Coordinates of C-alpha atoms in Angstrom, one line a residue:
X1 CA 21.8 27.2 -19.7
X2 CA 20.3 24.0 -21.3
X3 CA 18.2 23.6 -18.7
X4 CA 16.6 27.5 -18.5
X5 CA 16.3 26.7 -22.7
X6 CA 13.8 23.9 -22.2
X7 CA 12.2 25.4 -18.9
X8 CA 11.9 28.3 -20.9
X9 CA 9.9 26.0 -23.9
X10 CA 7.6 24.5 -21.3
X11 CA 7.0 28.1 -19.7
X12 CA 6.1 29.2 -23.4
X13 CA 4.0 26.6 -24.4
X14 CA 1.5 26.2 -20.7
X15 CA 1.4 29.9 -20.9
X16 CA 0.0 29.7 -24.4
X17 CA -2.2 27.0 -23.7
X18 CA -3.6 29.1 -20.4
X19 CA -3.8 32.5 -22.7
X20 CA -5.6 31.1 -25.1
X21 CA -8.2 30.5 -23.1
X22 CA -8.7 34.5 -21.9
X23 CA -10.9 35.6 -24.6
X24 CA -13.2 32.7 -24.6
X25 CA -13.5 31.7 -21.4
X26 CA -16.3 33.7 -20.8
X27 CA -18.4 33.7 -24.0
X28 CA -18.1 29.9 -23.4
X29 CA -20.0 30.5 -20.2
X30 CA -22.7 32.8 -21.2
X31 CA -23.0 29.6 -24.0
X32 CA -23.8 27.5 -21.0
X33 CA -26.7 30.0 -19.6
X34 CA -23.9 31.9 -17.1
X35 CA -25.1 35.3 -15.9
X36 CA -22.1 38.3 -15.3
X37 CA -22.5 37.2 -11.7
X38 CA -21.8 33.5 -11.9
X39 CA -19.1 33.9 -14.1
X40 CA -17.3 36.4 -11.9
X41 CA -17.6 33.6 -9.3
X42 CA -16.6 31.5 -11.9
X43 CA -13.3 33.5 -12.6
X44 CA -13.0 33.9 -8.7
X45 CA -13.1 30.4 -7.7
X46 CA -10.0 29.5 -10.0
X47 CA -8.2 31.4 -7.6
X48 CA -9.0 30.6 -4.9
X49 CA -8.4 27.0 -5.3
X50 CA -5.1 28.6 -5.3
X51 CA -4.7 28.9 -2.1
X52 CA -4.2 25.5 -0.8
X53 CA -1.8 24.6 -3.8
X54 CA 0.1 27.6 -2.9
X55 CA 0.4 26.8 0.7
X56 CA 1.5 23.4 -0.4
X57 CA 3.9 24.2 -2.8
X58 CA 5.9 26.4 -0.7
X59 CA 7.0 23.8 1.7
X60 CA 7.0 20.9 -0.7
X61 CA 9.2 22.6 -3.6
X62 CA 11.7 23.6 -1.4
X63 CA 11.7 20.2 0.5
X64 CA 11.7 18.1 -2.8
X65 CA 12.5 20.2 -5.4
X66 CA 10.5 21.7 -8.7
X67 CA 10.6 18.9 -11.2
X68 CA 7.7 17.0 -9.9
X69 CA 5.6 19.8 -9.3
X70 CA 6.0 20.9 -12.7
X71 CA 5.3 17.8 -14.4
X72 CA 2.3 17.3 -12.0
X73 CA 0.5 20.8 -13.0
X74 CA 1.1 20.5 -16.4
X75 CA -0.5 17.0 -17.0
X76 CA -3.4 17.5 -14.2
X77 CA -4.0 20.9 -16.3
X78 CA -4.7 19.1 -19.6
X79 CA -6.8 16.4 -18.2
X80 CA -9.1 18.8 -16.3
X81 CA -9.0 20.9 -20.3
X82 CA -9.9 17.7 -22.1
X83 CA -12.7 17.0 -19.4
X84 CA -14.0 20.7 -20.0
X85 CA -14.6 19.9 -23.8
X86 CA -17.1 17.7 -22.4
X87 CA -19.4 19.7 -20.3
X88 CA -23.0 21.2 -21.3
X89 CA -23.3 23.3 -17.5
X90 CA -22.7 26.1 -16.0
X91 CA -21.8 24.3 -12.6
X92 CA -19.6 21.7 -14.5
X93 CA -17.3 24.8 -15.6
X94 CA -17.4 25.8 -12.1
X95 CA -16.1 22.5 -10.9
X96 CA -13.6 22.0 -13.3
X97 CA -12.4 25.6 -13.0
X98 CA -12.0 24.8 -9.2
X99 CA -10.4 21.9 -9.4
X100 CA -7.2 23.5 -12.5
X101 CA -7.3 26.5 -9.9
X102 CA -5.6 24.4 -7.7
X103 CA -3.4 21.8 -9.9
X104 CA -2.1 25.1 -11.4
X105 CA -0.8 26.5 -8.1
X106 CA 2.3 24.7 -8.1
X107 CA 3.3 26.0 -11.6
X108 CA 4.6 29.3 -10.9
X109 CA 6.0 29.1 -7.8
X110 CA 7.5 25.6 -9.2
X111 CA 9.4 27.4 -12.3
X112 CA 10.6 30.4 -10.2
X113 CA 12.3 28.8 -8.0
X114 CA 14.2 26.8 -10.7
X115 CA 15.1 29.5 -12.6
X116 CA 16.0 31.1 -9.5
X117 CA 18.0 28.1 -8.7
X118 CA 20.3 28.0 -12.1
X119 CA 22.1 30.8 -10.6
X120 CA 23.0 32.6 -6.9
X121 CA 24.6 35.8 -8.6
X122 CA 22.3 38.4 -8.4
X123 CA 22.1 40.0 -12.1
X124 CA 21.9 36.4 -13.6
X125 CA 19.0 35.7 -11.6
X126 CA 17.9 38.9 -12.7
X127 CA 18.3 37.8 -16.4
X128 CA 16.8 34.7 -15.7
X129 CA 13.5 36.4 -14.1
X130 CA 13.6 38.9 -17.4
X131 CA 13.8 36.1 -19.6
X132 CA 10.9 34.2 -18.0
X133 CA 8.6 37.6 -18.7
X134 CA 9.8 37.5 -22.4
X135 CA 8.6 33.8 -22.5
X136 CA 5.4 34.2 -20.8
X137 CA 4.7 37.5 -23.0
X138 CA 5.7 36.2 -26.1
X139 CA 3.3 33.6 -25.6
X140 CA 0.3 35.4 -24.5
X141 CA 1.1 38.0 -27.9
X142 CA -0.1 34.9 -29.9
X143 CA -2.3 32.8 -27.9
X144 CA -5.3 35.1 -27.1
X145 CA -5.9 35.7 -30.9
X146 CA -4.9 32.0 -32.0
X147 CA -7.6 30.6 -29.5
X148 CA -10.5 32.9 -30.6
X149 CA -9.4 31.6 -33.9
X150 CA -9.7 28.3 -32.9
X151 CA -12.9 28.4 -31.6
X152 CA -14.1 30.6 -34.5
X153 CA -13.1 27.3 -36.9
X154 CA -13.7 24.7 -34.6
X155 CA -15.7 25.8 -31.7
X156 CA -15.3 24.9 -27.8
X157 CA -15.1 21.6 -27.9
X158 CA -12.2 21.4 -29.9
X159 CA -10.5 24.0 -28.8
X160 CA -10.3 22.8 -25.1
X161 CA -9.2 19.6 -26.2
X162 CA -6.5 20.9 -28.4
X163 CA -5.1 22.6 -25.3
X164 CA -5.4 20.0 -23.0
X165 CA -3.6 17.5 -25.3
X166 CA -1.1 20.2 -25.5
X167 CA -0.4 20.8 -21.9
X168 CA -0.3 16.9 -21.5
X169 CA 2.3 16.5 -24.1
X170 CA 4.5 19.2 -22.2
X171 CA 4.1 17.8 -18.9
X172 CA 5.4 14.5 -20.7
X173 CA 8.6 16.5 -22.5
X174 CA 9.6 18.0 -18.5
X175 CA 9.6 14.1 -17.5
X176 CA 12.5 13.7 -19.7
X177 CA 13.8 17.0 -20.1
X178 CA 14.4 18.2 -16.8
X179 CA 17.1 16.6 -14.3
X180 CA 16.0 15.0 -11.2
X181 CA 18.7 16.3 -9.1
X182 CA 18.8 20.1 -10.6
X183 CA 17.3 21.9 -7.5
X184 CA 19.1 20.0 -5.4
X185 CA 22.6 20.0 -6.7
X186 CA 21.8 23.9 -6.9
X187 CA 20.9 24.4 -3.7
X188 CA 24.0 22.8 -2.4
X189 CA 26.2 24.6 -4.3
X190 CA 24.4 27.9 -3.0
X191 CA 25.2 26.7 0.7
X192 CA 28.4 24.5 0.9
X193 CA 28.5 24.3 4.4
X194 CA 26.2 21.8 4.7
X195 CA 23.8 23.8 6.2
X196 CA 20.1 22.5 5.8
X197 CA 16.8 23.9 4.6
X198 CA 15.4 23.9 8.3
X199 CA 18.7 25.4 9.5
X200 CA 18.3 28.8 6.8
X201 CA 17.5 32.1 8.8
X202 CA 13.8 32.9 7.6
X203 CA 13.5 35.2 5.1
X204 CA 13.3 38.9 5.5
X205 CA 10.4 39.5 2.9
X206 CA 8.5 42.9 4.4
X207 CA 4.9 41.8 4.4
X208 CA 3.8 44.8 2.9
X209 CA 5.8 43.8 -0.1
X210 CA 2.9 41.1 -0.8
X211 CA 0.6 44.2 -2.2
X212 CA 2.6 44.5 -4.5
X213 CA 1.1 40.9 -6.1
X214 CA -2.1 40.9 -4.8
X215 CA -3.1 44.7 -6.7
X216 CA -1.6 43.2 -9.8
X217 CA -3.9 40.2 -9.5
X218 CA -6.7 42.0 -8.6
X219 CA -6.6 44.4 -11.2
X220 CA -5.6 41.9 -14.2
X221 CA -8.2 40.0 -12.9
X222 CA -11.0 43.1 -13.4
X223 CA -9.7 43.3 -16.6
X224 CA -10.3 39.9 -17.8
X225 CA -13.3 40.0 -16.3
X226 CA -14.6 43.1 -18.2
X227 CA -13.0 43.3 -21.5
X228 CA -14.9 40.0 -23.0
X229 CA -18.1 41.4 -21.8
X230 CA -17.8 44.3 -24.2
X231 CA -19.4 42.4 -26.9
X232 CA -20.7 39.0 -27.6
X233 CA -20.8 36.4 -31.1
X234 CA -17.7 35.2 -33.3
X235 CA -16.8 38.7 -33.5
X236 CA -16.6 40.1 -30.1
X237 CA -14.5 37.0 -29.1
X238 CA -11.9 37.6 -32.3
X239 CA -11.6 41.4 -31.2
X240 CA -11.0 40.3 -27.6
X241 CA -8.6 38.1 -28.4
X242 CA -6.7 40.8 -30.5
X243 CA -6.9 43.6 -27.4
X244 CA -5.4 41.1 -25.6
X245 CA -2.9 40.4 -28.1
X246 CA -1.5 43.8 -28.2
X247 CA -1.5 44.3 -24.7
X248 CA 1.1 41.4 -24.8
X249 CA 2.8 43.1 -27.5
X250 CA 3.7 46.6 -25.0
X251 CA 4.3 44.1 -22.2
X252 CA 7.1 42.6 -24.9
X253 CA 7.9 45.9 -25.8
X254 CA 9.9 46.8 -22.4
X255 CA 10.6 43.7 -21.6
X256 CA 13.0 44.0 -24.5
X257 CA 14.1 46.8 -23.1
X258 CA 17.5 45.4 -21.5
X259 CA 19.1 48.6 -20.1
X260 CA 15.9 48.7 -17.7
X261 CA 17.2 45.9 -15.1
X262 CA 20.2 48.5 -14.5
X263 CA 17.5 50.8 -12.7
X264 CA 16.6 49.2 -8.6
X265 CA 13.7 46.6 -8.7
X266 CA 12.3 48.5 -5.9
X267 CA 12.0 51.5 -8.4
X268 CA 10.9 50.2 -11.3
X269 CA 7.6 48.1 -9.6
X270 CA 7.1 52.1 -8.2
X271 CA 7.2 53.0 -11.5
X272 CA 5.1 50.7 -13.5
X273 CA 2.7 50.1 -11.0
X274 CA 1.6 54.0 -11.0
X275 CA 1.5 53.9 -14.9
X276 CA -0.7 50.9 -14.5
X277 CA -3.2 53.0 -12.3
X278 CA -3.3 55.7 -14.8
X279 CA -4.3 53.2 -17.4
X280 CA -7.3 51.9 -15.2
X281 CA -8.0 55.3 -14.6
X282 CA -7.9 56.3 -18.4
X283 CA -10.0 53.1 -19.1
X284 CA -12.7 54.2 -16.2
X285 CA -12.9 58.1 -17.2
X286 CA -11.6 59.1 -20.8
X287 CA -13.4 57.6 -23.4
X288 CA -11.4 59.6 -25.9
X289 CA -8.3 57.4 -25.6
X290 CA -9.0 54.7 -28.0
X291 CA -8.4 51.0 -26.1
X292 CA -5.9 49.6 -28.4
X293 CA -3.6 52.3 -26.7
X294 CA -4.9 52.3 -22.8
X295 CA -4.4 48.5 -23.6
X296 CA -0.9 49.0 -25.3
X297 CA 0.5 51.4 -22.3
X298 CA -1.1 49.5 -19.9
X299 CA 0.7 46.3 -21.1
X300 CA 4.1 48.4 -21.0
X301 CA 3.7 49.0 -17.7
X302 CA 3.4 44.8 -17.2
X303 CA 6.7 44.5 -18.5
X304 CA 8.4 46.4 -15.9
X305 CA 6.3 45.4 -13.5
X306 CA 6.9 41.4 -13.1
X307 CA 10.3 40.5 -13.6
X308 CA 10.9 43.4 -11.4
X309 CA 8.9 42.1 -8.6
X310 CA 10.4 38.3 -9.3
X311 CA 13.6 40.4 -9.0
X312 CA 12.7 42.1 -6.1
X313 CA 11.3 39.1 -4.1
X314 CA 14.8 37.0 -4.9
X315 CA 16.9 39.7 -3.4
X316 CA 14.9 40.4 -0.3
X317 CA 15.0 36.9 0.4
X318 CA 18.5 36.8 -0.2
X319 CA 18.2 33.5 -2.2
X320 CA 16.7 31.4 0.5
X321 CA 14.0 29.2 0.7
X322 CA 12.4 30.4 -3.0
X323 CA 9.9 27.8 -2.8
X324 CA 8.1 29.5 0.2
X325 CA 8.8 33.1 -1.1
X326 CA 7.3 32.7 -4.5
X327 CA 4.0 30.6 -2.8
X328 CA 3.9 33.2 -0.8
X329 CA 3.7 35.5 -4.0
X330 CA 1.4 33.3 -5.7
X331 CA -0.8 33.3 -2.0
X332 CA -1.4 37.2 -2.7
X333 CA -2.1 37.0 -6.5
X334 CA -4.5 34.3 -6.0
X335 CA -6.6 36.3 -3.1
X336 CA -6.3 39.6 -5.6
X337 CA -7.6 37.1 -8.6
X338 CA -10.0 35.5 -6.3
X339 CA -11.8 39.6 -5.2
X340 CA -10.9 41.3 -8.6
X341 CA -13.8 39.7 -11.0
X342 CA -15.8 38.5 -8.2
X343 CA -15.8 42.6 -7.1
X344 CA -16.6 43.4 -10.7
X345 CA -19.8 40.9 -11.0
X346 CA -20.9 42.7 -8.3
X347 CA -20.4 46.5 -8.8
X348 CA -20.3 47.1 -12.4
X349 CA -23.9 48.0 -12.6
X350 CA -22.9 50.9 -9.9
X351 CA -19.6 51.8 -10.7
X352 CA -16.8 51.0 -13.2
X353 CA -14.7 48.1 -13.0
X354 CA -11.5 50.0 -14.4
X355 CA -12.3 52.6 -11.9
X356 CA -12.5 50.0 -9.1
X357 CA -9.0 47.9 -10.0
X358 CA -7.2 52.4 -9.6
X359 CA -8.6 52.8 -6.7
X360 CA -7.0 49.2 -5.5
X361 CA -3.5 50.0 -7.0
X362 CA -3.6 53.4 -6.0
X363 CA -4.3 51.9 -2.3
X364 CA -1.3 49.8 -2.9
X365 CA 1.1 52.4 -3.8
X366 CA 0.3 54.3 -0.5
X367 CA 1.0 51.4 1.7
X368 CA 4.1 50.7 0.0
X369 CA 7.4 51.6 2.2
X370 CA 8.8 54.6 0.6
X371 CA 12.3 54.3 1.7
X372 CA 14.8 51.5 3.1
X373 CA 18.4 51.4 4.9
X374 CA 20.9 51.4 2.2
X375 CA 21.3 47.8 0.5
X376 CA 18.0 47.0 0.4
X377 CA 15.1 47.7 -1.9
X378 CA 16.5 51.3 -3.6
X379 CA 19.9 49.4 -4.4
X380 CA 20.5 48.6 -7.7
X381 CA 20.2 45.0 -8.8

């Protein structure tokens, strides 16, 4: 339990450092002379980069364990901020946004698979998963409003270097804070016949499971794309940074909601995934909703989505070689992060973003499998 406590500090404090940057990412490129095209490159490049850090990570966590990794991403992070302070083009952020794109792929999968690892009961793990979407939510409640704040009083320059320092002085708090032998010793205890990680029957993760990631990315990615663009100044990037805020406040809303993780992971992705659509939809084609409540709903149905899905990918793979599996998760949200702004550069002079990221998870909702033997993805966690 120590251990998930101080993963759980570092989880809050890079995800506050990466929120922050939401709402002024891209008012900080239209600064530089960035067009709506370029800066949905710009957005689409960062993950893309995740790519090859995810296809690393999945073989080298499991092989070596997530400490390293962790330490690795959050101090690479914070030099590649500090550098960004410094920059004065658009091509420079491009670069720079390539090159945390892919320092950042280990972090996720890297964190996952040591939570995953504290336990091998199944509802722990579960709680564990739950906990790590309270943490990431509670930061990104704050850190979207803080950082237009921050640049508000200090502008870029400062605000990218505060963050970077931040993320550096983490990375340095995991060196001493984390055991060297945790993953290890866990994974041992998880298979004491002595089995080894090559000897593991490969996991039996349905590939159609992997939409389930990449129309989340896809469509959170559309949305960061288009709510900054709304308006531009001081102002717009304050207001941004409170929608965002509030959509971290429904996400924390059933998240908090315990009795939830009773209900089959299976179900309650199905679930929140189809209020999600309705969102985009209500976004795209009802104007009378106001957007502090599409964006509050739509951030409820976050909350039940992800440590669901964490959930769900832990118990398909019946505990075995998390490394790979949550890559493998991180593969697909990187591809959906990669098209989603990159699609809504492109099209939002013909068609509405929103409308674009319902189609996708509507799309994903039909390919999903619908029903499973018994013991698999309807059973209860």
């Amino acid at each position: 339990m120590k251990t998930a406590i101080w993963l759980y500090m570092f989880l809050f404090l890079a995800f506050f450092d990466l929120h922050a940057q939401y709402p002024i990412l891209t008012p900080f490129a239209v600064s530089l002379g960035a067009a709506p095209v370029f800066i949905g490159w710009m957005m689409g490049i960062y993950a893309l980069t995740h790519l090859p850090g995810n296809l690393i990570a999945g073989t080298v966590i499991d092989k070596h364990g997530s400490r390293r990794y962790i330490i690795f991403s959050l101090v690479s992070a914070g030099i590649v901020l500090l550098l960004q302070s410094q920059i004065h083009y658009p091509w420079q952020l491009l670069l720079l946004r390539s090159i945390s794109g892919f320092v950042l792929a280990f972090l996720s999968p890297a964190c996952l698979a040591l939570l995953a690892s504290l336990s091998s009961d199944k509802v722990t793990q579960g709680k564990l998963m739950s906990g790590h979407g309270v943490v990431h939510t509670l930061a990104s409640v704050v850190s979207p409003a803080a950082g237009a704040f921050i640049v508000a009083k200090a502008g870029y320059s400062a605000t990218f270097q505060s963050l970077g320092w931040l993320l550096i002085a983490t990375g340095v708090m995991a060196v001493f804070s984390i055991p060297r032998t945790l993953h290890q010793t866990a994974y041992s205890a998880a298979h004491p016949d002595g089995e080894t990680a090559q000897a593991v029957p490969a996991f039996p993760v349905p590939w159609r499971i992997y939409i389930l990631p990449f129309v989340m990315s896809c469509s959170q990615g559309i949305l960061f794309f288009e709510l900054p663009l709304r308006s531009v100044g001081m102002d717009g990037i304050m207001s941004t940074g409170i929608l965002f805020s509030i959509m971290s406040i429904g996400a924390l809303v059933t998240l908090s909601m315990l009795f939830v993780n009773r209900y089959s992971p299976f179900k309650r992705v199905l679930g929140g995934l189809l209020l999600l659509a309705v969102c985009f939809y209500c976004l795209a084609a009802i104007q009378s909703i106001p957007l502090t409540v599409a964006l509050f709903i739509l951030g409820t149905a976050k909350g039940i989505i992800f440590p669901a899905m964490a959930s769900l990918f832990i118990q398909l793979s019946g505990g075995n070689k998390l490394g790979r599996v949550f890559s493998l998760q991180s593969i697909a949200m990187s591809i959906g992060s990669f098209i989603g702004p990159i699609a809504a550069g492109q099209l939002r002079t013909f068609i509405s973003p929103y409308f674009i990221a319902f189609i996708l998870l509507m799309i994903g909702l039909m390919m999903l499998p619908t029903s499973r033997k018994p013991g698999s993805l309807l059973s209860p966690t």
